Short mmCIF file of C-alpha atoms in Angstrom, two decimals:
data_model
loop_
_atom_site.label_atom_id
_atom_site.label_comp_id
_atom_site.label_asym_id
_atom_site.label_seq_id
_atom_site.Cartn_x
_atom_site.Cartn_y
_atom_site.Cartn_z
CA VAL A 192 -12.36 -11.93 -22.35
CA ARG A 193 -11.63 -9.06 -24.76
CA LEU A 194 -10.13 -5.80 -23.56
CA ARG A 195 -9.74 -2.54 -25.48
CA ILE A 196 -7.01 -0.53 -23.76
CA ALA A 197 -5.94 3.08 -24.30
CA LYS A 198 -2.30 3.25 -25.48
CA GLY A 199 0.20 6.08 -25.44
CA THR A 200 -1.03 9.59 -24.75
CA GLY A 201 -3.08 10.21 -27.89
CA GLY A 202 -6.33 8.56 -28.87
CA GLU A 203 -4.98 5.13 -29.76
CA PHE A 204 -6.26 1.82 -28.44
CA VAL A 205 -5.01 -1.76 -28.52
CA GLU A 206 -7.13 -4.91 -28.18
CA HIS A 207 -6.26 -8.13 -26.38
CA GLU A 208 -8.21 -11.35 -25.95
CA ILE A 209 -7.09 -13.54 -23.05
CA GLU A 210 -8.23 -16.49 -20.96
CA VAL A 211 -8.85 -15.72 -17.28
CA GLY A 212 -10.23 -17.52 -14.27
CA PRO A 213 -13.80 -16.98 -13.00
CA THR A 214 -12.78 -14.62 -10.18
CA ALA A 215 -10.15 -12.62 -12.07
CA THR A 216 -10.20 -8.84 -11.79
CA VAL A 217 -9.47 -6.21 -14.42
CA LEU A 218 -6.04 -5.74 -12.81
CA ASP A 219 -5.39 -9.49 -12.98
CA ALA A 220 -6.10 -9.28 -16.72
CA LEU A 221 -3.62 -6.41 -17.14
CA GLU A 222 -1.01 -8.39 -15.20
CA GLU A 223 -1.57 -11.33 -17.54
CA ILE A 224 -1.28 -9.11 -20.63
CA ARG A 225 1.89 -7.41 -19.37
CA GLY A 226 3.43 -10.73 -18.38
CA SER A 227 2.75 -12.58 -21.62
CA ARG A 228 2.08 -10.10 -24.44
CA ASP A 229 2.88 -6.44 -23.83
CA LYS A 230 5.62 -5.84 -21.30
CA ASP A 231 5.49 -2.10 -22.07
CA LEU A 232 1.85 -1.68 -20.97
CA LEU A 233 1.69 1.14 -18.40
CA TYR A 234 -0.67 1.13 -15.40
CA ARG A 235 -0.30 1.78 -11.68
CA HIS A 236 -0.90 -0.82 -9.01
CA SER A 237 0.41 -1.86 -5.63
CA CYS A 238 -1.82 -3.44 -2.99
CA HIS A 239 -4.32 -5.37 -5.14
CA HIS A 240 -7.07 -5.02 -2.51
CA GLY A 241 -8.43 -1.49 -2.81
CA SER A 242 -6.20 0.02 -0.14
CA CYS A 243 -3.41 1.94 -1.88
CA GLY A 244 -5.69 3.79 -4.30
CA THR A 245 -3.30 3.63 -7.24
CA CYS A 246 -5.10 1.51 -9.85
CA GLY A 247 -8.00 3.80 -10.74
CA ALA A 248 -9.06 3.85 -14.39
CA LEU A 249 -12.18 4.32 -16.47
CA VAL A 250 -13.72 0.87 -16.85
CA ASN A 251 -16.35 1.01 -19.60
CA GLY A 252 -16.43 4.75 -19.01
CA ALA A 253 -16.86 4.69 -15.21
CA PRO A 254 -14.02 5.49 -12.79
CA ARG A 255 -13.23 2.40 -10.69
CA LEU A 256 -10.38 0.64 -8.90
CA MET A 257 -9.30 -2.10 -11.30
CA CYS A 258 -8.13 -4.42 -8.50
CA ILE A 259 -11.61 -4.91 -7.08
CA VAL A 260 -13.65 -5.05 -10.29
CA ARG A 261 -14.21 -8.64 -11.39
CA LEU A 262 -14.30 -9.26 -15.11
CA ALA A 263 -17.35 -11.49 -14.69
CA GLU A 264 -19.50 -8.52 -13.71
CA LEU A 265 -18.67 -6.61 -16.90
CA GLY A 266 -20.49 -8.82 -19.40
CA ASP A 267 -19.34 -10.27 -22.71
CA GLY A 268 -18.50 -7.22 -24.79
CA PRO A 269 -15.01 -5.82 -25.12
CA ILE A 270 -14.07 -4.08 -21.88
CA LEU A 271 -12.96 -0.51 -22.50
CA LEU A 272 -10.11 0.74 -20.29
CA GLU A 273 -9.03 4.40 -20.28
CA PRO A 274 -7.01 6.57 -17.89
CA LEU A 275 -8.74 8.54 -15.13
CA ARG A 276 -9.97 11.97 -16.10
CA ARG A 277 -8.49 15.14 -14.53
CA MET A 278 -5.15 13.52 -13.65
CA ALA A 279 -1.84 14.10 -15.47
CA ARG A 280 -1.44 11.30 -18.00
CA ILE A 281 1.88 9.46 -18.16
CA GLY A 282 0.96 6.94 -20.83
CA ASP A 283 -1.52 4.12 -21.49
CA LEU A 284 -3.58 3.82 -18.26
CA ALA A 285 -0.96 5.38 -16.00
CA VAL A 286 -1.57 8.83 -14.54
CA SER A 287 0.12 11.02 -11.97
CA PRO A 288 -2.26 11.89 -9.12
CA ALA A 289 -0.45 15.19 -8.54
CA PRO A 290 -3.59 17.24 -9.40
CA LEU A 291 -5.45 15.48 -6.57
CA PHE A 292 -2.71 15.87 -3.99
CA SER A 293 -1.83 19.44 -4.85
CA ALA A 294 -5.49 20.31 -4.07
CA MET A 295 -5.42 18.56 -0.68
CA PRO A 296 -5.58 20.61 2.52
CA ASP A 297 -2.68 20.40 4.92
CA ALA A 298 -4.62 17.92 7.03
CA GLY A 299 -3.68 14.84 9.00
CA TYR A 300 -4.39 11.39 7.69
CA LEU A 301 -4.69 8.98 10.60
CA CYS A 302 -7.60 9.67 12.87
CA ALA A 303 -8.86 8.10 16.04
CA SER A 304 -11.77 6.17 14.67
CA GLU A 305 -15.39 5.62 15.33
CA VAL A 306 -14.38 2.51 17.26
CA ALA A 307 -12.49 4.64 19.77
CA HIS A 308 -15.31 4.46 22.28
CA ARG A 309 -14.60 0.76 22.73
CA ALA A 310 -11.16 1.39 24.20
CA PRO A 311 -9.95 3.21 27.31
CA ALA A 312 -9.58 6.92 26.68
CA GLU A 313 -5.87 6.80 27.43
CA HIS A 314 -5.31 4.31 24.61
CA PRO A 315 -7.84 4.88 21.84
CA LEU A 316 -7.92 2.36 19.04
CA LEU A 317 -6.52 3.62 15.79
CA ARG A 318 -7.98 3.16 12.36
CA LEU A 319 -6.82 4.52 9.04
CA GLU A 320 -9.20 6.92 7.36
CA ASN A 321 -11.65 5.25 5.00
CA CYS A 322 -10.65 7.61 2.19
CA ILE A 323 -7.79 6.06 0.25
CA GLU A 324 -7.32 9.19 -1.90
CA CYS A 325 -7.67 7.25 -5.14
CA ALA A 326 -9.04 10.15 -7.25
CA ILE A 327 -12.05 8.10 -8.38
CA CYS A 328 -14.39 10.83 -7.08
CA VAL A 329 -12.35 13.59 -8.71
CA SER A 330 -12.45 11.78 -12.02
CA ALA A 331 -16.24 11.39 -11.79
CA CYS A 332 -16.97 14.99 -10.78
CA PRO A 333 -18.67 16.92 -13.62
CA VAL A 334 -17.72 20.40 -12.36
CA GLU A 335 -15.75 22.24 -15.01
CA ARG A 336 -14.82 25.46 -13.21
CA PRO A 337 -11.86 25.70 -10.77
CA PHE A 338 -12.74 23.36 -7.91
CA SER A 339 -10.75 21.81 -5.03
CA GLY A 340 -12.67 18.62 -5.69
CA PRO A 341 -14.62 16.17 -3.54
CA ALA A 342 -11.62 14.32 -2.04
CA ALA A 343 -9.95 17.49 -0.76
CA LEU A 344 -13.15 18.88 0.75
CA ALA A 345 -14.03 15.52 2.33
CA ALA A 346 -10.56 15.47 3.88
CA ALA A 347 -11.06 18.96 5.29
CA ASP A 348 -14.41 17.97 6.82
CA ARG A 349 -12.99 14.76 8.33
CA ASP A 350 -10.04 16.72 9.69
CA ARG A 351 -12.27 19.10 11.65
CA GLU A 352 -14.45 16.23 12.86
CA GLU A 353 -11.44 14.55 14.42
CA ARG A 354 -9.58 17.71 15.47
CA PRO A 355 -11.95 20.45 16.60
CA ASP A 356 -8.97 22.79 16.98
CA ARG A 357 -8.66 22.75 13.17
CA GLU A 358 -12.24 23.90 12.56
CA GLU A 359 -11.19 27.37 11.47
CA ALA A 360 -8.56 26.11 9.02
CA ALA A 361 -11.01 23.61 7.50
CA LEU A 362 -13.74 26.20 7.05
CA ALA A 363 -11.30 28.72 5.57
CA PHE A 364 -10.23 26.03 3.08
CA ALA A 365 -13.87 25.30 2.21
CA ALA A 366 -14.80 28.99 1.94
CA ARG A 367 -12.38 29.74 -0.91
CA PRO A 368 -14.05 30.36 -4.31
CA GLU A 369 -12.85 26.92 -5.48
CA GLY A 370 -14.26 25.34 -2.31
CA VAL A 371 -17.85 24.32 -1.58
CA ALA A 372 -19.27 27.20 -3.66
CA ALA A 373 -17.95 25.54 -6.81
CA CYS A 374 -19.72 22.23 -6.08
CA GLU A 375 -22.84 21.75 -8.23
CA ARG A 376 -24.38 19.09 -5.94
CA ARG A 377 -24.41 16.41 -8.64
CA PHE A 378 -23.17 13.79 -6.11
CA GLU A 379 -21.38 11.67 -8.72
CA CYS A 380 -18.52 11.55 -6.17
CA SER A 381 -20.64 9.73 -3.60
CA ARG A 382 -22.01 7.33 -6.18
CA VAL A 383 -18.60 6.12 -7.37
CA CYS A 384 -16.56 6.15 -4.13
CA PRO A 385 -15.19 2.60 -3.64
CA GLN A 386 -14.82 3.21 0.10
CA SER A 387 -18.30 4.64 0.78
CA VAL A 388 -16.82 7.89 2.05
CA TYR A 389 -19.71 9.88 0.52
CA PRO A 390 -17.69 13.02 -0.26
CA GLY A 391 -20.90 14.82 -1.24
CA ARG A 392 -22.18 14.52 2.32
CA HIS A 393 -18.95 16.01 3.66
CA ILE A 394 -19.23 18.92 1.22
CA GLU A 395 -22.78 19.53 2.45
CA ASN A 396 -21.54 19.46 6.07
CA LEU A 397 -19.06 22.18 5.24
CA ARG A 398 -21.66 24.17 3.31
CA LYS A 399 -24.04 24.13 6.26
CA SER A 400 -21.33 25.16 8.70
CA LEU A 401 -20.29 28.05 6.47
CA ALA A 402 -23.93 29.11 6.08
CA ALA A 403 -24.43 29.02 9.84
CA ARG A 404 -21.23 31.02 10.27
CA GLY A 405 -22.49 33.56 7.71
CA ALA A 406 -25.89 33.80 9.41
CA SER A 407 -24.20 34.22 12.74
CA MET A 408 -21.95 36.96 11.37
CA GLY A 409 -24.97 38.65 9.77
CA ALA A 410 -26.81 38.60 13.10
CA THR A 411 -23.78 40.10 14.80
CA LYS A 412 -23.54 42.90 12.25
CA SER A 413 -27.20 43.76 12.53
CA MET B 136 9.80 -5.07 17.33
CA ILE B 137 12.12 -2.12 17.84
CA GLU B 138 11.69 -1.16 14.19
CA SER B 139 7.89 -1.51 14.37
CA ARG B 140 7.79 0.84 17.36
CA LEU B 141 10.11 3.21 15.57
CA LEU B 142 7.84 3.33 12.53
CA CYS B 143 4.99 4.37 14.84
CA SER B 144 6.92 7.52 15.74
CA LEU B 145 8.32 8.15 12.24
CA VAL B 146 5.13 7.59 10.22
CA PRO B 147 2.27 7.72 12.75
CA GLU B 148 -0.26 8.63 10.08
CA ALA B 149 0.13 5.25 8.37
CA MET B 150 -0.10 2.99 11.42
CA GLU B 151 -2.89 1.13 13.20
CA TYR B 152 -0.91 0.00 16.25
CA ASN B 153 -3.63 -1.55 18.39
CA GLY B 154 -1.95 -4.69 19.73
CA GLY B 155 -2.41 -8.32 18.83
CA ILE B 156 -3.81 -11.53 20.30
CA PHE B 157 -2.46 -15.03 19.75
CA ALA B 158 -5.26 -17.54 20.34
CA ALA B 159 -5.03 -21.29 20.94
CA LEU B 160 -7.81 -23.42 19.51
CA ASP B 161 -6.95 -26.84 20.94
CA GLU B 162 -5.12 -28.46 23.82
CA ASP B 163 -1.85 -28.84 21.94
CA ASP B 164 -1.73 -25.16 21.08
CA GLU B 165 -2.84 -24.19 24.58
CA ALA B 166 0.17 -26.08 25.93
CA LEU B 167 2.46 -23.86 23.82
CA ALA B 168 1.40 -20.65 25.56
CA PRO B 169 3.93 -20.60 28.47
CA ASP B 170 6.90 -21.30 26.17
CA PHE B 171 5.61 -18.76 23.65
CA ILE B 172 5.37 -16.04 26.31
CA GLU B 173 8.83 -16.89 27.64
CA ALA B 174 10.33 -16.78 24.13
CA CYS B 175 8.69 -13.39 23.51
CA LEU B 176 10.02 -11.99 26.80
CA ASP B 177 13.50 -13.32 26.00
CA SER B 178 13.31 -11.41 22.71
CA GLY B 179 12.22 -8.19 24.42
CA ILE B 180 8.56 -8.50 23.40
CA PRO B 181 6.31 -7.80 26.42
CA ALA B 182 3.82 -10.61 25.83
CA LYS B 183 1.38 -11.52 28.57
CA ALA B 184 -1.25 -14.16 29.15
CA LEU B 185 -4.76 -12.88 28.59
CA PRO B 186 -7.75 -14.55 30.25
CA VAL B 187 -10.07 -15.91 27.55
CA SER B 188 -12.93 -13.81 28.91
CA LYS B 189 -10.82 -10.68 28.61
CA ALA B 190 -9.77 -11.60 25.06
CA LEU B 191 -13.41 -12.03 24.07
CA ASP B 192 -14.27 -8.74 25.74
CA LEU B 193 -11.58 -6.96 23.72
CA GLU B 194 -12.48 -8.74 20.50
CA PRO B 195 -16.09 -9.97 20.50
CA GLY B 196 -15.59 -11.46 17.04
CA LEU B 197 -13.09 -14.04 18.32
CA ASN B 198 -14.14 -17.68 18.35
CA PRO B 199 -15.64 -18.21 21.85
CA ALA B 200 -14.16 -21.72 21.87
CA ILE B 201 -10.57 -20.49 22.14
CA ARG B 202 -8.71 -22.14 25.00
CA ALA B 203 -5.93 -19.62 25.70
CA ALA B 204 -4.90 -16.15 24.61
CA VAL B 205 -1.68 -14.14 24.68
CA TRP B 206 -1.51 -10.37 24.19
CA VAL B 207 1.44 -8.92 22.27
CA PRO B 208 2.27 -5.45 20.97
CA ASP B 209 1.34 -5.57 17.29
CA GLY B 210 -0.36 -3.59 14.59
CA SER B 211 -0.85 -3.06 10.91
CA PHE B 212 0.34 -0.33 8.63
CA ASP B 213 -0.33 1.04 5.21
CA ALA B 214 2.41 -0.70 3.26
CA PHE B 215 2.19 1.77 0.39
CA ARG B 216 2.21 5.02 2.33
CA VAL B 217 5.10 4.17 4.65
CA PRO B 218 7.67 3.99 1.83
CA LEU B 219 6.07 7.04 0.17
CA ALA B 220 6.74 9.03 3.35
CA PHE B 221 10.40 7.98 3.17
CA PHE B 222 10.50 8.99 -0.51
CA ALA B 223 8.95 12.37 0.34
CA ALA B 224 11.59 12.91 3.05
CA ALA B 225 14.42 11.90 0.73
CA ARG B 226 13.24 14.33 -1.93
CA ALA B 227 12.93 17.14 0.61
CA LEU B 228 16.58 16.46 1.44
CA GLY B 229 17.67 16.69 -2.20
CA ALA B 230 17.09 13.23 -3.67
CA ARG B 231 15.75 12.90 -7.20
CA ILE B 232 13.32 10.03 -7.69
CA HIS B 233 13.01 8.66 -11.22
CA ALA B 234 9.69 6.83 -11.12
CA TRP B 235 8.73 4.86 -14.25
CA ASN B 236 12.40 4.22 -15.06
CA GLU B 237 13.30 0.55 -15.47
CA VAL B 238 16.94 -0.48 -15.14
CA VAL B 239 17.87 -2.37 -18.32
CA GLY B 240 21.65 -2.56 -17.91
CA PHE B 241 24.79 -1.29 -16.22
CA GLU B 242 27.98 0.23 -17.59
CA ARG B 243 31.33 -0.76 -16.17
CA SER B 244 34.72 0.87 -16.18
CA GLY B 245 37.23 -1.83 -15.33
CA ASN B 246 35.91 -3.62 -12.28
CA ARG B 247 33.51 -0.89 -11.24
CA VAL B 248 29.89 -0.05 -12.09
CA ILE B 249 29.77 3.57 -13.20
CA ALA B 250 26.32 4.04 -14.71
CA ALA B 251 22.92 2.47 -15.08
CA ARG B 252 21.04 2.38 -18.35
CA VAL B 253 17.35 2.94 -17.79
CA LEU B 254 14.26 2.84 -19.97
CA ASP B 255 12.36 6.01 -19.10
CA ARG B 256 8.66 5.30 -19.50
CA SER B 257 7.56 8.67 -18.14
CA VAL B 258 8.06 10.01 -21.65
CA GLN B 259 6.25 8.83 -24.77
CA PRO B 260 7.69 6.99 -26.55
CA ALA B 261 9.85 5.45 -23.83
CA ALA B 262 13.50 6.42 -24.20
CA GLU B 263 16.67 4.81 -22.96
CA ARG B 264 19.07 7.03 -21.04
CA ARG B 265 22.09 6.83 -18.78
CA ILE B 266 22.32 7.68 -15.09
CA ALA B 267 25.88 7.96 -13.75
CA ALA B 268 26.57 7.69 -10.03
CA ASP B 269 29.42 7.15 -7.57
CA TYR B 270 27.67 4.12 -6.12
CA PHE B 271 24.62 1.95 -6.81
CA VAL B 272 22.40 0.16 -4.29
CA SER B 273 20.10 -2.47 -5.74
CA ALA B 274 17.06 -2.50 -3.44
CA THR B 275 14.88 -4.45 -5.83
CA GLY B 276 13.26 -7.07 -3.62
CA ALA B 277 12.22 -10.23 -5.41
CA TRP B 278 13.77 -8.79 -8.62
CA ALA B 279 17.27 -8.61 -7.04
CA GLY B 280 18.45 -11.71 -8.91
CA ILE B 281 17.28 -10.29 -12.25
CA VAL B 282 18.95 -6.90 -11.63
CA GLY B 283 22.11 -8.63 -10.40
CA ARG B 284 22.34 -10.53 -13.68
CA LEU B 285 22.21 -7.20 -15.56
CA ALA B 286 25.38 -6.23 -13.67
CA GLY B 287 26.97 -9.64 -14.24
CA VAL B 288 26.78 -10.85 -10.63
CA ALA B 289 24.83 -13.73 -9.11
CA VAL B 290 22.47 -12.70 -6.30
CA ASP B 291 20.96 -15.47 -4.22
CA VAL B 292 17.36 -14.48 -3.77
CA THR B 293 14.29 -16.68 -3.93
CA PRO B 294 11.00 -15.06 -4.97
CA ALA B 295 8.46 -16.66 -2.60
CA PRO B 296 4.86 -15.80 -3.53
CA GLY B 297 2.18 -15.77 -0.89
CA THR B 298 -1.57 -15.39 -1.28
CA MET B 299 -3.56 -12.87 0.75
CA VAL B 300 -7.34 -12.56 1.00
CA ALA B 301 -9.23 -9.41 2.04
CA LEU B 302 -12.68 -10.02 3.51
CA ARG B 303 -15.31 -7.30 3.92
CA GLY B 304 -16.07 -6.25 7.49
CA ARG B 305 -13.69 -5.10 10.20
CA MET B 306 -14.17 -8.17 12.39
CA THR B 307 -11.30 -7.27 14.71
CA ASP B 308 -9.41 -4.14 15.73
CA ARG B 309 -6.35 -6.11 16.83
CA VAL B 310 -4.12 -8.43 14.84
CA LEU B 311 -5.24 -12.01 15.52
CA SER B 312 -2.89 -14.98 15.14
CA HIS B 313 -3.08 -18.71 15.62
CA LEU B 314 -1.03 -19.71 18.68
CA HIS B 315 0.58 -22.52 16.76
CA PRO B 316 3.96 -23.31 15.21
CA ALA B 317 4.47 -20.87 12.32
CA GLY B 318 2.73 -22.00 9.16
CA ASP B 319 0.36 -20.98 6.42
CA GLY B 320 -2.83 -19.08 7.12
CA ASP B 321 -1.96 -18.05 10.64
CA ILE B 322 -2.79 -14.34 10.80
CA VAL B 323 -5.78 -11.98 10.48
CA VAL B 324 -4.96 -8.29 10.16
CA PRO B 325 -7.52 -5.46 10.31
CA GLN B 326 -7.20 -2.59 7.88
CA ARG B 327 -9.88 0.07 7.46
CA GLY B 328 -13.15 -1.79 6.85
CA LEU B 329 -11.52 -5.10 6.00
CA ILE B 330 -9.69 -7.99 7.52
CA ILE B 331 -6.73 -9.33 5.59
CA VAL B 332 -5.91 -12.99 5.94
CA GLY B 333 -2.38 -14.21 5.36
CA THR B 334 -0.68 -16.08 4.02
CA THR B 335 0.73 -19.01 2.08
CA GLU B 336 4.21 -19.57 0.77
CA ARG B 337 5.74 -21.27 -2.22
CA VAL B 338 8.75 -20.38 -4.33
CA THR B 339 9.10 -19.41 -7.96
CA GLU B 340 11.69 -18.18 -10.44
CA ASP B 341 9.69 -15.28 -11.90
CA PRO B 342 8.16 -12.69 -9.52
CA GLU B 343 6.05 -11.09 -12.28
CA SER B 344 2.31 -11.35 -12.89
CA LEU B 345 1.41 -13.71 -10.05
CA LEU B 346 -2.21 -14.74 -9.56
CA PRO B 347 -3.71 -16.32 -6.41
CA PRO B 348 -4.52 -20.05 -6.66
CA ALA B 349 -8.18 -20.80 -5.86
CA GLU B 350 -7.21 -23.45 -3.31
CA ASP B 351 -5.19 -20.84 -1.38
CA ILE B 352 -8.23 -18.58 -1.14
CA ALA B 353 -10.47 -21.31 0.28
CA PHE B 354 -7.74 -22.43 2.69
CA LEU B 355 -7.11 -18.92 4.01
CA ARG B 356 -10.80 -18.26 4.55
CA SER B 357 -11.14 -21.47 6.56
CA ARG B 358 -8.10 -20.61 8.70
CA ALA B 359 -9.50 -17.13 9.37
CA ALA B 360 -12.91 -18.55 10.22
CA ALA B 361 -11.33 -20.76 12.89
CA LEU B 362 -10.23 -17.57 14.67
CA VAL B 363 -13.13 -15.29 13.67
CA PRO B 364 -16.25 -17.31 12.79
CA ALA B 365 -17.83 -14.42 10.85
CA ALA B 366 -15.05 -14.79 8.26
CA ALA B 367 -16.74 -17.98 7.01
CA SER B 368 -19.55 -16.01 5.37
CA ALA B 369 -17.88 -12.66 4.74
CA GLU B 370 -17.77 -11.41 1.17
CA ILE B 371 -14.38 -11.64 -0.51
CA HIS B 372 -13.21 -8.11 -1.32
CA ALA B 373 -10.01 -9.16 -3.07
CA ALA B 374 -7.43 -11.92 -3.29
CA TRP B 375 -3.92 -11.47 -4.55
CA CYS B 376 -0.45 -12.88 -4.65
CA ALA B 377 2.95 -11.19 -4.30
CA ALA B 378 6.51 -12.44 -3.99
CA ARG B 379 8.63 -12.04 -0.87
CA PRO B 380 12.35 -11.72 -1.54
CA LEU B 381 13.86 -14.49 0.57
CA ALA B 382 17.64 -14.35 1.01
CA GLY B 383 19.32 -17.48 -0.32
CA ARG B 384 18.26 -20.14 -2.76
CA ALA B 385 15.55 -22.64 -1.96
CA GLY B 386 16.57 -26.18 -2.81
CA ASN B 387 13.16 -27.10 -4.18
CA LEU B 388 9.81 -25.52 -4.82
CA ASP B 389 8.42 -26.34 -1.38
CA SER B 390 11.28 -25.24 0.80
CA GLY B 391 10.70 -21.49 0.97
CA ARG B 392 9.85 -21.67 4.66
CA SER B 393 13.34 -22.94 5.43
CA LEU B 394 14.80 -19.62 4.26
CA SER B 395 15.26 -16.79 6.71
CA ARG B 396 13.33 -13.50 6.60
CA ASP B 397 16.54 -11.75 7.70
CA PHE B 398 18.24 -9.35 5.35
CA VAL B 399 21.83 -8.93 4.21
CA VAL B 400 23.69 -6.26 2.30
CA VAL B 401 25.84 -7.97 -0.32
CA ASP B 402 28.97 -5.92 -1.08
CA HIS B 403 29.80 -6.97 -4.64
CA ALA B 404 33.32 -5.49 -4.40
CA GLU B 405 34.09 -7.86 -1.56
CA ARG B 406 32.22 -10.88 -2.90
CA ASP B 407 32.56 -10.59 -6.68
CA GLY B 408 35.34 -8.06 -7.22
CA LEU B 409 32.86 -5.61 -8.75
CA GLY B 410 33.01 -2.15 -7.14
CA GLY B 411 30.32 0.52 -7.02
CA LEU B 412 27.41 -1.84 -6.36
CA CYS B 413 25.74 -3.56 -3.45
CA THR B 414 22.48 -5.50 -3.24
CA LEU B 415 19.97 -5.57 -0.39
CA VAL B 416 18.61 -9.09 -0.13
CA GLY B 417 15.82 -10.45 2.04
CA GLY B 418 14.04 -8.54 4.78
CA LYS B 419 10.45 -7.41 4.97
CA ALA B 420 8.47 -4.21 5.04
CA THR B 421 8.60 -3.66 8.79
CA VAL B 422 12.39 -3.44 8.74
CA LEU B 423 12.67 -1.23 5.64
CA ARG B 424 14.33 1.61 7.58
CA ALA B 425 16.91 -0.70 9.17
CA MET B 426 17.67 -2.19 5.75
CA ALA B 427 18.27 1.28 4.34
CA GLU B 428 20.49 2.16 7.31
CA LYS B 429 22.76 -0.84 6.71
CA ALA B 430 23.02 -0.02 3.01
CA ALA B 431 23.68 3.67 3.72
CA ASP B 432 26.44 2.73 6.18
CA LEU B 433 28.14 0.72 3.44
CA VAL B 434 27.80 3.57 0.93
CA CYS B 435 29.29 6.01 3.47
CA ARG B 436 32.27 3.72 4.03
CA GLU B 437 32.75 3.43 0.25
CA LEU B 438 32.61 7.18 -0.25
CA GLY B 439 34.68 8.06 2.81
CA VAL B 440 31.83 9.83 4.58
CA GLU B 441 32.02 9.76 8.35
CA ALA B 442 28.49 10.22 9.63
CA SER B 443 26.00 8.14 11.52
CA CYS B 444 22.59 7.35 10.09
CA ARG B 445 19.88 9.71 11.34
CA SER B 446 16.80 8.16 9.77
CA ALA B 447 15.53 7.02 13.18
CA ASP B 448 15.60 10.56 14.52
CA PHE B 449 12.98 12.40 12.46
CA ALA B 450 9.24 12.19 12.00
CA LEU B 451 8.72 11.93 8.26
CA PRO B 452 6.64 14.33 6.17
CA SER B 453 3.19 13.25 5.03
CA TRP B 454 3.07 10.63 2.32
CA ARG B 455 0.86 13.10 0.48
CA ASP B 456 3.93 15.25 -0.10
CA TYR B 457 5.34 12.65 -2.45
CA TYR B 458 2.58 13.33 -4.95
CA ARG B 459 1.86 16.97 -4.15
CA GLU B 460 4.57 18.14 -6.52
CA LEU B 461 3.60 17.91 -10.17
CA PRO B 462 6.37 16.15 -12.08
CA SER B 463 8.30 18.39 -14.45
CA TRP B 464 7.01 16.66 -17.56
CA ALA B 465 3.40 17.32 -16.54
CA GLN B 466 3.75 21.04 -15.82
#
C-alpha cells in the first residue's frame, strides 16, 4: 500500500510504500513506517480501538479515527493522510486538541446510562458517554464564524439530559452567539461521528428548547 | 482491589464499576468455585456464589450452559483518561509536563544524574535541549530497559505483548471472566458500545510497533464466544497489541506468565551506585497511583522532605482540563 503523509507544519508530504496484512488499519501502517523507516514521524495514538479519541486525521480528505479504518477499504491509490482541521498543529499528523477542549462546557463526563433501568435504582449501572471527544466532528464542520462546535454543544445537551438540575447552565451555554445560532444545519458532524453520537441532533434539541423558552418568555411578556 | 476502589472515588468520571461475574463452563471449573471464593475472601475481595439463574438474569448475554457463577466487585475504566486526570492535577499543583519530548540521554556529574537530554518534537524542526533536575524517576513502562541503558544502568524489565480484540455490541454490562486457572483469553470487558476481549501474552525485546497476530484474534473471539455466544458473530471493531512491562527477565520467549505483575521501585543509588535516578518497574494501570506513591516516597527521602503522600485524599480534576489549556507554542 502507498501512503502520502503530510510532514512538518508547512505543505510538504512524504510517500511510503509498505507491505501490510489484510486487516491492517491506517494506524498499523503508521506504526510500521515509524518502526522501520521514519522514527521521527509524528502522530497521536493510544488505545488502538476507537476509545481514546486521539488518532483523528484526514484520511483521503475525510476526518476519521485512523485506528479503526482498514486500509483494504481505501482502494488501491495512494492514501492521503493530513492533520485534522481546526486543531493546533504540532507537526506531521499530530495536533493539539486544545481548541476542542477549551470550547467544552464545564460538564460532567460519566453519566448513568440508558441501561440504568435494568439495575436497581440504588445501584444504577454505569456507562461511559458514547462521545469520545475526538474532534472528528469539529474538523468536519463547515461553519467559518465563531462557533462552540458540535462536540461542545452535544456535551451540553447530554449533560442536561442526565442532570436536569443543569438545564439552565446548558441552555445558557447554547444561547451564546457562538452557540446553536452559529450552526448552519449542514449535519456533517453527524455524518462523520465514529461513535454515532449525532451531534447535529443534540444541537437541534438545544435549539428547540431555546425556541420554546423564547416563546414562553414572549407569552409572559404579552 | 483497594486501589481500584480508590480510583472510583478519585476519577469517578472515567469508571464503569458495575461488578464482575466469573463463570464456569465445565465440571472441572465448577469444582474450583469454592476455593476461588475462599481465596478471594482471604484477600479481602467480597466474592459470593451467584445462582446460575441469577447470573443469567443479570447478564442475559451469558452462555446459558454455564454451570456455576461467582460475583466479584469489578469494573472497567478509561485507561487514557485516568492518567490524564492525574496529569491535570499535577499541573494544577505546579508541575510542567513536556509532552512530545523524548529522552535521548542523561548527563552525570560524578556518580549522580543531573540532567536529561531530550529531543523536543513540539517544535519544528525538533530540537535537542537539556532539562536539569534534583532527581529523576523513570516511569517508562515497557521502555524502562531502554531508558535505563541511556543512563548506563541495567533495568530488568520484560516487554510482554498481549493482543486485545474489540467486538461491536455491548453484550454485557459487567466484566465476565472464565472461572478457570489464569490463562490466555479469559476476560470480556464492556466499554461503551463494545466488548473488549483479553488477552494473550508473549515476550519480546522491542516494545515498539507491535501488531496483533491473526491467530490471536481468532483465539480470543472463540474464548469470548464460550462466555457470550453472540461474540461468535459480532463484527470486529479493532484488534491491537501492546506490551506490558513485566518486572524481571523472562528466561525464554514463552515464559512471560511466570513473571509477576507486581511493581518495584529500583533505587539506582543503592543498587548501581548512581544517584539521582530511580526506575519504576512492573505494575499495571489499576495500581498507577500506588506506584507513584512509592516513587514519591523515595524522592522525598532523597530530598529530605518529610511529608506523607496525599494522592489518595483528593478527587482529581476532569481529564478535560489537561487539554483545555492551549500549549504556549500554539498561542
